[in-house]
Every structure is written in C-alpha cells, then in structure tokens.
Short mmCIF file of C-alpha atoms in Angstrom, two decimals:
data_model
loop_
_atom_site.label_atom_id
_atom_site.label_comp_id
_atom_site.label_asym_id
_atom_site.label_seq_id
_atom_site.Cartn_x
_atom_site.Cartn_y
_atom_site.Cartn_z
CA MET M 1 -0.69 70.40 -39.50
CA THR M 2 -2.49 73.70 -40.40
CA GLY M 3 -5.04 74.02 -43.10
CA ALA M 4 -6.14 70.69 -41.97
CA ALA M 5 -9.91 70.89 -42.58
CA GLY M 6 -9.87 70.56 -46.29
CA GLY M 7 -8.25 70.11 -49.65
CA ILE M 8 -4.75 69.33 -49.60
CA GLY M 9 -4.32 70.11 -46.04
CA ARG M 10 -6.68 67.28 -45.18
CA ALA M 11 -5.18 64.82 -47.48
CA CYS M 12 -1.93 65.68 -45.88
CA ALA M 13 -3.45 64.98 -42.48
CA LEU M 14 -4.81 61.74 -43.25
CA LYS M 15 -1.42 60.44 -45.06
CA LEU M 16 0.36 61.53 -41.69
CA ASP M 17 -2.23 59.48 -39.57
CA ARG M 18 -1.54 56.63 -41.97
CA ASP M 19 2.12 56.64 -41.76
CA SER M 20 3.31 57.98 -38.50
CA PRO M 21 3.64 55.66 -35.45
CA VAL M 22 0.40 55.46 -33.69
CA ARG M 23 2.21 56.99 -30.44
CA ASP M 24 2.70 60.38 -32.13
CA VAL M 25 0.09 63.21 -31.45
CA LEU M 26 -1.11 64.73 -34.60
CA VAL M 27 -2.10 68.57 -34.24
CA LEU M 28 -4.80 69.85 -36.54
CA ALA M 29 -5.25 73.47 -36.99
CA ASP M 30 -7.77 75.45 -39.23
CA ARG M 31 -10.27 77.98 -39.09
CA ASP M 32 -13.01 75.59 -39.49
CA GLY M 33 -13.45 74.09 -36.10
CA PRO M 34 -16.42 71.67 -37.18
CA GLY M 35 -14.23 70.36 -40.09
CA LEU M 36 -11.49 69.61 -37.56
CA GLU M 37 -13.65 67.74 -35.44
CA ARG M 38 -14.83 65.63 -38.33
CA LEU M 39 -11.30 64.98 -39.60
CA ALA M 40 -10.23 64.02 -36.16
CA ALA M 41 -13.31 61.42 -36.09
CA GLU M 42 -11.54 59.78 -38.89
CA MET M 43 -8.63 59.12 -36.94
CA PRO M 44 -9.66 56.25 -34.23
CA GLY M 45 -7.02 54.89 -32.17
CA ARG M 46 -4.74 58.16 -32.70
CA GLN M 47 -4.28 60.92 -30.29
CA VAL M 48 -5.45 64.16 -31.95
CA LEU M 49 -5.55 67.65 -30.73
CA ALA M 50 -7.86 69.87 -32.74
CA VAL M 51 -7.32 73.67 -32.28
CA PRO M 52 -9.26 76.30 -34.32
CA THR M 53 -6.73 78.76 -35.57
CA ASP M 54 -6.64 81.96 -37.77
CA VAL M 55 -2.76 81.83 -38.93
CA SER M 56 -2.91 85.56 -39.64
CA ASN M 57 -3.94 86.35 -36.04
CA PRO M 58 -0.72 86.34 -33.88
CA ASP M 59 -2.69 85.61 -30.77
CA SER M 60 -4.48 82.69 -32.34
CA VAL M 61 -1.20 81.37 -33.46
CA ALA M 62 0.28 81.60 -29.93
CA SER M 63 -2.68 79.94 -28.52
CA LEU M 64 -1.88 76.96 -31.13
CA PHE M 65 1.67 76.79 -30.01
CA SER M 66 0.76 77.14 -26.18
CA ALA M 67 -1.39 74.05 -26.63
CA ILE M 68 1.48 72.26 -28.55
CA GLY M 69 3.99 73.07 -25.74
CA ALA M 70 1.72 71.32 -23.28
CA LEU M 71 2.00 68.11 -24.91
CA PRO M 72 4.66 65.85 -23.39
CA ASP M 73 6.76 65.10 -26.78
CA PRO M 74 8.81 67.48 -28.49
CA LEU M 75 7.44 69.24 -31.82
CA ALA M 76 9.10 67.00 -34.48
CA ALA M 77 7.33 68.14 -37.90
CA LEU M 78 5.20 71.00 -39.50
CA VAL M 79 3.20 71.10 -42.34
CA HIS M 80 1.59 74.50 -43.14
CA ALA M 81 -1.09 74.23 -45.80
CA ALA M 82 -3.19 76.94 -44.50
CA GLY M 83 -4.16 79.58 -47.38
CA ILE M 84 -6.63 81.68 -49.34
CA LEU M 85 -7.23 82.32 -52.87
CA SER M 86 -7.52 85.71 -54.30
CA VAL M 87 -8.39 86.40 -58.02
CA GLY M 88 -8.63 89.32 -60.55
CA SER M 89 -6.74 91.64 -62.72
CA ALA M 90 -3.72 93.26 -60.84
CA LEU M 91 -5.40 96.44 -61.97
CA GLU M 92 -8.50 95.71 -60.51
CA VAL M 93 -7.67 94.19 -57.05
CA ASP M 94 -8.14 96.53 -53.96
CA PHE M 95 -5.62 97.15 -51.34
CA GLN M 96 -7.88 95.20 -48.80
CA ALA M 97 -7.84 92.08 -50.91
CA TRP M 98 -4.12 92.54 -51.42
CA ARG M 99 -3.68 92.86 -47.32
CA ARG M 100 -6.04 90.12 -46.52
CA THR M 101 -4.16 87.56 -49.10
CA LEU M 102 -0.91 88.57 -47.75
CA ALA M 103 -2.00 88.34 -44.19
CA VAL M 104 -2.96 84.76 -44.50
CA ASN M 105 -0.61 83.42 -47.33
CA ALA M 106 2.62 85.31 -46.39
CA ASP M 107 2.25 86.66 -42.62
CA GLY M 108 0.76 83.15 -41.59
CA VAL M 109 3.69 81.48 -42.46
CA PHE M 110 6.10 83.88 -40.86
CA LEU M 111 3.97 83.45 -37.70
CA VAL M 112 3.49 79.63 -37.79
CA ALA M 113 7.04 78.60 -39.11
CA THR M 114 9.02 80.66 -36.76
CA ALA M 115 7.05 79.68 -33.83
CA ALA M 116 7.44 76.13 -34.86
CA ALA M 117 11.25 76.69 -35.40
CA GLN M 118 11.41 78.13 -31.77
CA MET M 119 9.95 75.25 -30.25
CA MET M 120 11.99 72.44 -32.24
CA LEU M 121 15.07 74.28 -31.13
CA GLN M 122 14.04 73.81 -27.47
CA ARG M 123 14.10 69.87 -27.59
CA PRO M 124 16.27 68.67 -30.46
CA LEU M 125 15.36 65.37 -32.39
CA LYS M 126 17.06 63.29 -35.05
CA ASN M 127 14.64 64.34 -37.83
CA ARG M 128 13.00 67.59 -37.79
CA SER M 129 11.26 69.22 -40.90
CA MET M 130 8.98 71.91 -41.89
CA VAL M 131 6.92 71.74 -45.24
CA LEU M 132 5.05 74.53 -46.67
CA VAL M 133 2.40 73.63 -49.16
CA GLY M 134 2.81 76.60 -51.64
CA SER M 135 1.76 77.12 -55.37
CA ASN M 136 3.58 76.87 -58.69
CA ALA M 137 2.13 80.41 -59.25
CA ALA M 138 5.00 81.55 -56.97
CA GLY M 139 7.31 80.74 -59.89
CA VAL M 140 5.18 81.65 -63.10
CA PRO M 141 2.99 84.73 -64.19
CA ARG M 142 -0.73 84.19 -63.73
CA SER M 143 -3.10 86.93 -65.44
CA THR M 144 -5.90 86.20 -63.04
CA MET M 145 -4.09 85.77 -59.76
CA PRO M 146 -1.13 88.23 -59.22
CA VAL M 147 -1.92 88.81 -55.53
CA TYR M 148 -2.06 85.05 -54.83
CA ALA M 149 1.13 84.51 -56.80
CA ALA M 150 2.87 87.36 -55.12
CA SER M 151 1.70 85.86 -51.63
CA LYS M 152 2.99 82.34 -52.25
CA ALA M 153 6.14 83.70 -53.82
CA ALA M 154 6.91 85.67 -50.52
CA ALA M 155 5.92 82.63 -48.55
CA ALA M 156 8.48 80.39 -50.46
CA ALA M 157 11.33 82.83 -50.38
CA PHE M 158 10.89 83.28 -46.51
CA MET M 159 10.94 79.37 -46.05
CA ARG M 160 14.20 79.19 -48.13
CA SER M 161 15.86 81.71 -45.68
CA LEU M 162 14.62 80.14 -42.58
CA GLY M 163 15.86 76.94 -43.85
CA LEU M 164 19.24 78.38 -44.16
CA ASP M 165 19.07 79.75 -40.65
CA LEU M 166 18.10 76.46 -39.34
CA ALA M 167 20.21 74.39 -41.40
CA PRO M 168 23.13 74.21 -38.91
CA ARG M 169 20.67 73.07 -36.22
CA GLY M 170 19.54 70.17 -38.36
CA ILE M 171 15.96 71.36 -39.19
CA ARG M 172 15.02 71.19 -42.72
CA CYS M 173 12.78 73.64 -44.54
CA ASN M 174 10.85 72.81 -47.74
CA THR M 175 8.23 73.95 -49.88
CA VAL M 176 5.85 71.77 -52.13
CA CYS M 177 4.49 73.80 -55.07
CA PRO M 178 1.24 72.28 -56.30
CA GLY M 179 -0.18 73.06 -59.75
CA SER M 180 -3.92 72.56 -60.48
CA THR M 181 -5.19 70.01 -57.89
CA ASN M 182 -8.77 68.70 -57.81
CA THR M 183 -10.12 70.39 -54.67
CA GLY M 184 -13.04 72.67 -53.96
CA MET M 185 -10.71 75.81 -54.72
CA GLN M 186 -9.98 74.57 -58.11
CA GLN M 187 -13.51 73.52 -58.86
CA ALA M 188 -14.51 77.05 -58.00
CA PHE M 189 -12.89 78.10 -61.41
CA TRP M 190 -14.71 75.91 -63.53
CA GLY M 191 -18.17 77.59 -63.31
CA ALA M 192 -21.28 75.84 -64.34
CA ASP M 193 -19.51 73.60 -67.14
CA ALA M 194 -17.48 71.65 -64.87
CA GLN M 195 -16.28 69.53 -67.69
CA SER M 196 -15.20 72.19 -69.93
CA GLY M 197 -13.55 73.96 -67.02
CA ARG M 198 -11.55 70.86 -66.23
CA GLN M 199 -10.49 70.25 -69.75
CA THR M 200 -9.21 74.11 -70.25
CA VAL M 201 -6.87 73.34 -67.05
CA LEU M 202 -5.60 69.85 -68.73
CA GLU M 203 -5.17 71.37 -72.35
CA GLY M 204 -4.47 75.30 -71.64
CA ASP M 205 -5.89 78.45 -72.32
CA ALA M 206 -4.01 80.69 -75.04
CA SER M 207 -5.98 83.54 -74.23
CA ALA M 208 -4.68 83.75 -70.71
CA PHE M 209 -1.19 82.72 -71.71
CA ARG M 210 -1.34 79.56 -69.81
CA VAL M 211 -0.02 76.08 -70.94
CA GLY M 212 -1.98 72.96 -69.86
CA ILE M 213 -0.52 69.94 -67.87
CA PRO M 214 2.07 67.68 -69.87
CA LEU M 215 1.09 64.73 -67.99
CA GLY M 216 -2.52 65.05 -69.13
CA ARG M 217 -3.96 64.75 -65.64
CA MET M 218 -5.02 66.85 -62.73
CA ALA M 219 -3.34 66.13 -59.28
CA GLU M 220 -5.40 64.72 -56.65
CA PRO M 221 -4.81 66.15 -53.24
CA GLU M 222 -3.16 62.69 -52.22
CA ASP M 223 -0.32 63.66 -54.85
CA ILE M 224 0.51 66.52 -52.99
CA ALA M 225 0.29 64.55 -49.72
CA ASP M 226 2.63 61.95 -51.01
CA ALA M 227 5.40 64.59 -51.55
CA VAL M 228 5.05 66.38 -48.32
CA ALA M 229 5.31 63.14 -46.47
CA PHE M 230 8.50 62.19 -48.45
CA LEU M 231 9.91 65.56 -47.46
CA LEU M 232 9.20 65.25 -43.69
CA SER M 233 10.63 61.59 -43.80
CA GLU M 234 14.35 60.71 -43.12
CA GLN M 235 14.38 59.67 -46.81
CA ALA M 236 14.80 63.32 -47.48
CA ARG M 237 17.43 63.93 -44.71
CA HIS M 238 19.87 65.80 -47.17
CA ILE M 239 16.95 67.83 -48.73
CA THR M 240 16.46 71.55 -47.60
CA MET M 241 15.80 74.81 -48.80
CA GLN M 242 14.09 73.41 -51.85
CA ASP M 243 10.98 74.17 -53.81
CA LEU M 244 9.44 70.94 -55.05
CA TYR M 245 6.93 71.52 -57.93
CA VAL M 246 4.02 68.92 -58.30
CA ASP M 247 2.19 70.09 -61.11
CA GLY M 248 2.37 67.56 -63.86
CA GLY M 249 5.06 69.64 -65.71
CA ALA M 250 2.55 72.65 -66.25
CA THR M 251 5.15 75.44 -65.31
CA LEU M 252 7.79 74.22 -67.88
CA ARG M 253 10.61 74.80 -65.20
CA ALA M 254 14.07 74.29 -66.32
#
C-alpha cells in the first residue's frame, strides 16, 4: 500500500486492515515515515511492515520490494495511491514542475507496478490484483491542472497495458479514478473561505468550465477505499484493465 500515510491511501490501508485476514502482512509505504508509524499503531494485532519510500526513486522502490521479498508469504495485492498535485495554467507551469509531477505520478506507477508484477509472477496465487488510485482529471480537461491530468492519464494508460500483459497469467490491473474527495489536498484549494470553496466544488464553476457533482456530495476517502477493496477482491475476479470513476458523476462520462 503506497501513499499510505494520508488521505485516500490511509483510508485504503485502514479498510484493508479491517477486511483482510489477520494473518496477512500489510506493507505500508510513504515518504512520510512518522505518518506510517502513526498509522501502524492503529492496527493492533496485525503484522505491519512500514517502509519509508520515495516512489519516484528506483533505489527506494527496490529497497521496498526487497523488504517485501523477505517476507514468508507471496505478494497478493498492490494498492498504489502515492501521488502529488501540481496546479497552474499550462502556459505558466515550468519544466521542473512538469518533471517532478511526472516522476511521482507516472514514473512511480511504472516502478512500483512492474516490481509488484515481477514478484507476483514468481509465486502464483488464486487471486492477484493491482489497483492504482488515479484521478478523474485523467479523463476530462482541467484548466488549472494540466500537468497533474497528464500524469494521471499516463499512469492509467500504463495500467491498462500492464493489465493486458498480465491477464494471461491471472493478474488483474485496474484504476480507481476519484473526483473531489474530502482530503487535505482538496481542502488546500478552498482557501480562507472553506465553506464557499466546498460549495463551488459541489455546484461547479462555469468560469473554469467545470461542472459540479450531480450527486450533490463530496466523496469521503472511505468511499474510494470501498471501491479499491472491491477491485482487489474475488468479487471482481472478472474485472481487469478498467478505469472506475468514483466522482459522483462529475465527469459526465458516457
């Protein structure tokens, strides 16, 4: 579980702790080492391996999977939620911001997912699944986040292609695409007037060519975690190479 220390990643980790057999080892990865330790403390009775990891760094990812490989049980599931946000007009974003965002949000997916795939192939299990936490920005233009949207689109496309490569070996790869979700990342958009900012998200902003949320509510991190857990489970055993939008209808996808 990458990106485990906060937001959607944290909710996913807690969901997996609640739902998976207590004998399963839960591996938590994030750049925020202290955050990982706090999360692990919320999982009494569970064997937890907390590994501070920078998913954009090949050596750091290699160290993570070396630690996973030392565990006695085979790798059954991956949830990759690590990511960063970059905002600004496409005409204003500098190249370094572009590279940093792609390094985490796209390179990180490549490094982590391919390492997980290689490890899963070594020791087959009945149900093996990978889920990427992406964004609905991957499928709709955003006037203030072109770099973020591009990075998430690249990651989702990679996961679909990886899923095609792995399908004959029984490994499923899917992407959950959240919309606006009540996390610290989302709240940073709202500015000093949080109530007004939240209402704009719900109702839309015509000046930014952005619709609101048809269901009239913002997602909680747990809503995304529920979708992730479903795609990991045997209930989703015939689902692979899919992008599941969990955004209250905000992207109006056909």
